[in-house]
Coordinates of C-alpha atoms in Angstrom, one line a residue:
M82 CA 7.4 -21.6 39.4
A83 CA 4.3 -23.8 39.4
I84 CA 2.9 -27.1 38.2
L85 CA -0.4 -27.0 36.5
I86 CA -2.7 -29.9 37.2
V87 CA -5.8 -30.3 35.0
A88 CA -8.7 -31.9 36.9
D89 CA -10.9 -34.8 35.8
H90 CA -14.5 -34.2 36.9
D91 CA -18.1 -34.5 35.7
N92 CA -19.2 -31.0 36.8
H93 CA -20.3 -32.4 40.1
T94 CA -17.4 -34.3 41.7
L95 CA -13.7 -34.7 41.2
Q96 CA -12.7 -38.0 39.7
A97 CA -10.5 -40.3 41.8
A98 CA -7.8 -40.1 39.1
T99 CA -7.2 -36.4 39.9
F100 CA -6.1 -37.2 43.5
S101 CA -3.5 -39.7 42.1
V102 CA -2.3 -37.0 39.7
L103 CA -1.9 -34.6 42.6
T104 CA 0.4 -37.1 44.3
A105 CA 2.5 -37.4 41.2
A106 CA 2.7 -33.6 41.0
S107 CA 3.7 -33.4 44.6
E108 CA 6.6 -35.8 43.9
I109 CA 7.7 -33.6 41.0
A110 CA 7.5 -30.5 43.2
K111 CA 9.9 -32.1 45.7
H112 CA 12.6 -31.7 43.1
I113 CA 11.9 -28.0 42.4
S114 CA 12.6 -25.3 44.9
D115 CA 9.8 -22.7 45.6
T116 CA 7.2 -24.3 43.4
E117 CA 3.4 -24.3 43.8
L118 CA 0.6 -26.7 42.7
H119 CA -2.2 -25.1 40.7
L120 CA -5.3 -27.0 39.9
L121 CA -7.2 -26.1 36.7
I122 CA -10.9 -26.9 36.6
I123 CA -12.5 -26.6 33.2
G124 CA -16.3 -27.1 33.2
N125 CA -19.7 -25.6 33.4
E126 CA -21.6 -24.9 36.6
C127 CA -19.0 -26.8 38.5
Q128 CA -19.3 -25.1 41.9
S129 CA -19.4 -28.4 43.8
V130 CA -16.2 -29.5 42.1
I131 CA -14.5 -26.2 43.2
A132 CA -15.7 -26.6 46.8
M133 CA -14.4 -30.2 46.9
A134 CA -11.0 -29.0 45.5
Q135 CA -10.6 -26.4 48.2
G136 CA -10.2 -29.2 50.7
I137 CA -7.2 -30.7 48.9
T138 CA -4.0 -30.6 50.9
G139 CA -1.0 -29.0 49.1
L140 CA -2.8 -26.8 46.6
S141 CA -1.7 -23.2 46.3
K142 CA -4.4 -22.0 43.9
I143 CA -7.4 -23.2 41.9
L144 CA -8.0 -21.8 38.4
V145 CA -11.5 -22.1 37.1
A146 CA -12.7 -21.9 33.5
D147 CA -16.5 -22.1 34.1
H148 CA -18.3 -21.6 30.8
Q149 CA -21.1 -23.2 28.8
I150 CA -18.6 -24.2 26.0
H151 CA -16.9 -26.5 28.6
Q152 CA -20.0 -28.3 29.7
Y153 CA -18.5 -31.3 27.8
P154 CA -14.8 -32.0 27.7
L155 CA -14.0 -31.3 24.0
A156 CA -10.3 -31.4 23.4
E157 CA -10.6 -28.8 20.6
N158 CA -11.7 -26.3 23.3
I159 CA -9.6 -27.4 26.2
A160 CA -6.2 -27.5 24.4
P161 CA -6.3 -23.8 23.3
L162 CA -7.4 -22.7 26.8
I163 CA -4.5 -24.5 28.4
F164 CA -2.1 -23.2 25.8
S165 CA -3.3 -19.6 26.2
L166 CA -2.9 -19.9 30.0
V167 CA 0.7 -21.2 29.7
Q168 CA 1.5 -18.9 26.9
E169 CA 0.6 -15.9 29.1
Q170 CA 2.6 -17.6 31.8
G171 CA 0.1 -16.5 34.4
H172 CA -3.4 -16.7 35.7
C173 CA -6.2 -14.3 36.0
N174 CA -6.7 -12.4 39.3
D175 CA -10.4 -12.3 40.2
E176 CA -10.3 -8.7 41.5
N177 CA -8.7 -6.9 38.7
R178 CA -8.7 -9.6 36.0
E179 CA -5.0 -9.0 35.3
F180 CA -2.4 -11.7 35.0
D181 CA 0.1 -12.4 37.8
K182 CA 3.3 -13.7 36.3
V183 CA 3.6 -17.5 37.0
E184 CA 5.9 -19.7 35.1
Y185 CA 4.6 -23.2 34.6
S186 CA 7.2 -26.0 34.4
H187 CA 4.8 -28.9 34.0
I188 CA 1.3 -29.5 32.7
I189 CA 0.0 -32.8 34.1
T190 CA -3.3 -34.8 34.0
S191 CA -4.5 -38.4 34.2
A192 CA -4.0 -40.8 31.3
G193 CA -7.7 -41.2 30.9
T194 CA -9.6 -40.9 27.6
T195 CA -10.0 -37.2 28.0
G196 CA -6.4 -36.4 29.0
K197 CA -5.2 -38.6 26.1
D198 CA -7.3 -36.5 23.8
Y199 CA -6.2 -32.9 24.7
Q200 CA -2.7 -33.3 26.1
P201 CA -1.0 -34.2 22.8
R202 CA -2.7 -31.1 21.3
V203 CA -1.3 -29.0 24.1
A204 CA 2.1 -30.4 23.6
A205 CA 1.9 -29.7 19.8
L206 CA 0.8 -26.1 20.4
L207 CA 3.7 -25.6 22.8
D208 CA 6.1 -27.4 20.4
V209 CA 7.3 -29.8 23.1
A210 CA 7.1 -33.6 23.5
Q211 CA 4.5 -35.3 25.6
I212 CA 5.5 -38.0 28.0
S213 CA 2.6 -40.5 28.4
D214 CA 1.4 -42.7 31.1
I215 CA 4.2 -42.1 33.7
I216 CA 4.3 -44.5 36.6
S217 CA 7.2 -43.0 38.6
V218 CA 8.9 -39.7 39.1
E219 CA 12.7 -39.8 39.2
S220 CA 13.3 -36.1 39.1
A221 CA 11.7 -32.9 37.8
D222 CA 12.7 -33.9 34.2
T223 CA 13.0 -37.7 34.4
F224 CA 10.1 -40.2 34.6
K225 CA 9.4 -43.9 34.1
R226 CA 6.7 -45.3 31.8
P227 CA 5.8 -48.7 30.6
I228 CA 6.5 -49.8 27.0
Y229 CA 6.0 -53.0 25.0
A230 CA 2.6 -53.6 26.8
G231 CA 4.3 -53.3 30.2
K232 CA 7.1 -55.8 29.4
A233 CA 9.7 -53.1 29.8
I234 CA 9.9 -49.9 31.7
A235 CA 11.5 -46.9 30.0
T236 CA 13.3 -44.1 31.8
V237 CA 12.6 -40.9 29.9
Q238 CA 14.3 -37.5 30.4
S239 CA 12.9 -34.3 28.9
S240 CA 14.9 -31.2 28.1
D241 CA 11.8 -29.2 27.2
A242 CA 11.1 -26.0 29.1
I243 CA 7.6 -27.2 29.8
K244 CA 6.9 -30.9 30.5
V245 CA 3.5 -32.2 29.3
L246 CA 2.6 -35.4 31.1
T247 CA -0.1 -37.9 31.5
V248 CA -0.2 -40.1 34.6
R249 CA -1.2 -43.7 35.1
S250 CA -3.4 -43.0 38.2
S251 CA -3.2 -46.6 39.4
A252 CA 0.6 -46.2 40.0
F253 CA 0.2 -43.4 42.5
T254 CA -1.7 -43.3 45.8
A255 CA -4.4 -40.7 46.1
A256 CA -3.7 -37.4 47.7
S257 CA -5.6 -36.6 50.9
L258 CA -8.9 -34.6 51.0
T259 CA -10.0 -32.5 53.9
T260 CA -13.6 -33.4 54.7
E261 CA -14.0 -30.9 57.5
L262 CA -15.6 -27.5 56.8
L263 CA -12.7 -25.1 56.3
A264 CA -12.5 -21.5 57.5
I265 CA -12.7 -18.9 54.8
E266 CA -9.1 -17.8 55.4
S267 CA -7.8 -21.4 55.2
Q268 CA -9.5 -22.3 51.9
V269 CA -7.5 -22.6 48.7
P270 CA -7.9 -19.3 46.7
V271 CA -9.9 -19.5 43.5
A272 CA -9.2 -17.4 40.4
A273 CA -11.7 -17.2 37.5
L274 CA -10.4 -17.3 34.0
A275 CA -12.0 -15.3 31.2
A276 CA -14.2 -17.2 28.8
Q277 CA -12.9 -18.2 25.5
A278 CA -14.7 -18.6 22.2
D279 CA -15.8 -22.0 21.0
S280 CA -13.3 -23.3 18.5
G281 CA -16.2 -24.7 16.4
K282 CA -14.1 -27.7 15.4
S283 CA -16.2 -30.2 17.2
A284 CA -19.6 -30.5 18.9
F285 CA -21.1 -32.8 21.6
I286 CA -23.8 -35.0 20.1
K287 CA -24.7 -37.4 22.9
A288 CA -23.3 -39.7 25.6
E289 CA -24.4 -43.3 26.1
L290 CA -23.5 -44.2 29.7
T291 CA -23.7 -47.6 31.3
Q292 CA -25.6 -47.3 34.6
S293 CA -24.4 -49.7 37.4
S294 CA -24.6 -49.9 41.1
R295 CA -21.3 -51.7 41.2
P296 CA -18.0 -49.8 42.0
E297 CA -16.3 -47.9 39.2
L298 CA -13.8 -50.2 37.4
T299 CA -10.6 -48.2 37.7
T300 CA -11.1 -47.5 41.5
A301 CA -12.6 -50.7 42.7
K302 CA -10.8 -52.7 45.4
I303 CA -12.0 -56.0 43.8
V304 CA -12.4 -56.6 40.1
I305 CA -13.8 -59.8 38.4
S306 CA -13.2 -60.1 34.7
G307 CA -14.4 -62.5 32.1
G308 CA -12.8 -63.5 28.8
R309 CA -13.7 -65.5 25.7
G310 CA -14.1 -68.5 27.9
M311 CA -17.4 -67.1 29.1
Q312 CA -18.8 -68.0 25.7
N313 CA -21.7 -65.6 25.5
T314 CA -23.4 -62.6 27.1
D315 CA -25.8 -64.6 29.2
N316 CA -23.0 -66.4 31.0
F317 CA -21.6 -63.0 32.2
E318 CA -24.6 -63.2 34.7
L319 CA -22.4 -65.6 36.6
L320 CA -19.8 -62.9 37.1
Y321 CA -22.4 -60.3 37.9
T322 CA -23.9 -62.4 40.7
L323 CA -20.4 -63.2 42.2
A324 CA -19.5 -59.5 41.9
D325 CA -22.5 -58.5 43.9
Q326 CA -21.5 -60.9 46.6
L327 CA -18.0 -59.4 46.8
H328 CA -19.0 -55.8 46.1
A329 CA -16.7 -55.9 43.1
A330 CA -16.5 -54.3 39.7
V331 CA -16.9 -56.3 36.6
G332 CA -14.5 -56.1 33.6
A333 CA -13.7 -58.1 30.5
S334 CA -10.8 -58.9 28.2
R335 CA -10.7 -57.5 24.7
A336 CA -11.6 -60.8 23.2
A337 CA -14.9 -60.8 25.2
V338 CA -15.6 -57.2 24.2
D339 CA -14.8 -57.9 20.5
A340 CA -17.1 -60.9 20.6
G341 CA -19.9 -58.6 21.8
F342 CA -20.4 -60.3 25.2
V343 CA -20.2 -56.9 27.1
A344 CA -19.9 -53.2 26.3
N345 CA -16.6 -51.5 25.4
D346 CA -16.4 -49.6 28.7
L347 CA -15.7 -52.9 30.6
Q348 CA -12.5 -53.6 28.6
I349 CA -9.4 -54.0 30.6
G350 CA -5.9 -53.9 29.1
Q351 CA -3.5 -51.9 27.1
T352 CA -6.2 -50.6 24.8
G353 CA -8.8 -50.5 27.6
K354 CA -8.8 -49.5 31.2
I355 CA -5.8 -49.9 33.6
V356 CA -6.8 -51.4 37.0
A357 CA -4.8 -52.0 40.1
P358 CA -7.2 -53.5 42.7
D359 CA -6.4 -55.3 45.9
L360 CA -7.9 -58.5 44.3
Y361 CA -8.2 -59.2 40.6
I362 CA -10.1 -62.4 39.5
A363 CA -9.6 -63.5 35.9
V364 CA -12.2 -66.0 34.7
G365 CA -11.9 -67.7 31.4
I366 CA -9.1 -65.2 30.3
S367 CA -6.1 -66.7 28.5
G368 CA -3.8 -63.8 29.4
A369 CA -2.8 -61.9 26.3
I370 CA 0.1 -59.5 26.8
Q371 CA -2.2 -56.6 26.2
H372 CA -4.5 -57.7 29.0
I373 CA -1.6 -58.4 31.4
A374 CA -0.4 -54.8 30.9
G375 CA -3.7 -53.6 32.2
I376 CA -3.7 -55.6 35.5
A377 CA 0.0 -55.6 36.3
G378 CA -0.5 -53.3 39.3
S379 CA -3.0 -55.6 41.0
K380 CA -1.9 -56.7 44.5
V381 CA -3.3 -60.3 44.2
I382 CA -4.3 -62.0 41.0
V383 CA -6.5 -65.1 40.9
A384 CA -6.9 -67.0 37.6
I385 CA -9.6 -69.6 36.8
N386 CA -9.1 -71.4 33.5
N387 CA -9.5 -74.9 32.2
D388 CA -6.2 -74.7 30.2
P389 CA -3.2 -75.4 32.4
D390 CA -0.9 -73.8 29.9
A391 CA -2.8 -70.5 29.8
P392 CA -0.4 -67.5 30.0
I393 CA -2.5 -65.9 32.7
F394 CA -1.1 -68.5 35.1
D395 CA 2.4 -67.1 34.7
V396 CA 1.4 -63.9 36.4
A397 CA -1.3 -65.1 38.8
D398 CA -0.7 -65.5 42.5
Y399 CA -3.4 -68.2 42.8
C400 CA -4.2 -70.6 39.9
L401 CA -7.3 -72.8 39.6
V402 CA -7.4 -75.2 36.6
A403 CA -11.1 -76.0 36.5
D404 CA -14.3 -75.5 34.5
L405 CA -15.5 -71.9 35.3
F406 CA -19.1 -73.0 34.9
E407 CA -18.7 -75.3 37.9
V408 CA -16.5 -73.1 40.0
L409 CA -18.5 -69.8 39.8
P410 CA -21.8 -71.2 41.0
E411 CA -20.0 -73.1 43.9
L412 CA -18.1 -70.0 44.9
T413 CA -21.2 -67.8 44.8
A414 CA -23.1 -70.4 46.9
V415 CA -20.3 -70.5 49.5
L416 CA -20.1 -66.7 49.7
K417 CA -23.9 -66.5 50.0
V418 CA -23.9 -68.8 53.0
K419 CA -21.0 -67.0 54.7
G420 CA -22.5 -63.6 53.9

């Protein structure tokens, strides 16, 4: 019996979300006797990712599908690969390229944009239900997940033979990674999977990536977000300056994104990114329920808004009713002096 974890990576490094998924998988494994954790890496020329994965505590095996068709994470190619692997109930042995019988009880990955794309397809191919965005493991077949934009938590039990799950990475602490050089005999064994044909159903055209020296939004310890109250794109410079002082990531509410103030990849909330920083600062954000769902895991929430009745104040730990255009420059100046 084994749990199959599908890794998030960019062909160079493992994404932080994968380490949280590993923690969730470990919690599931505690409820199953004699189970193993297998990590599936799907990519192209991803040797550095494999080397990094070999330092993860608790893994029994690493399965690698390294082929040109997987250079970009196309769900139409990933889902059939996972399905064929689970359908065979095994994995390829490097030496003789035969399948050792391994029964997978769970297929698990992060609830990011890529995982949300291929996991439903995997579930459909297996004719099982998918359980999305789990935040807690109750047993091997029972999980908790938020519903109604986080206003309620549902406890879901699955009777399917194979559980297909996505994990809200902010709800689980990251698994440990060994940074020391490992002896060959202590490294996690790697098994290469045979290449599969391109499905031909989709093709990668281009990627438009936002370059930033600031921390990544979903893993940052401090996040500063702006809402409709910022009024325009130029005013977001106030947040960028403050973020640089605090070494923070910058986000935005959906209203700010829809208004064109910032790019879509900065959106936080139910339809954007889920964050759980040590400190979340909401500036000019009213606090729609969809936004609150995306920041509920934050340890400390600070809200700055000139409306004393703004819903954001209901969830904030510290509330400041003031004009953001006066507060932000003052706060930046104070931090500059103390820095």
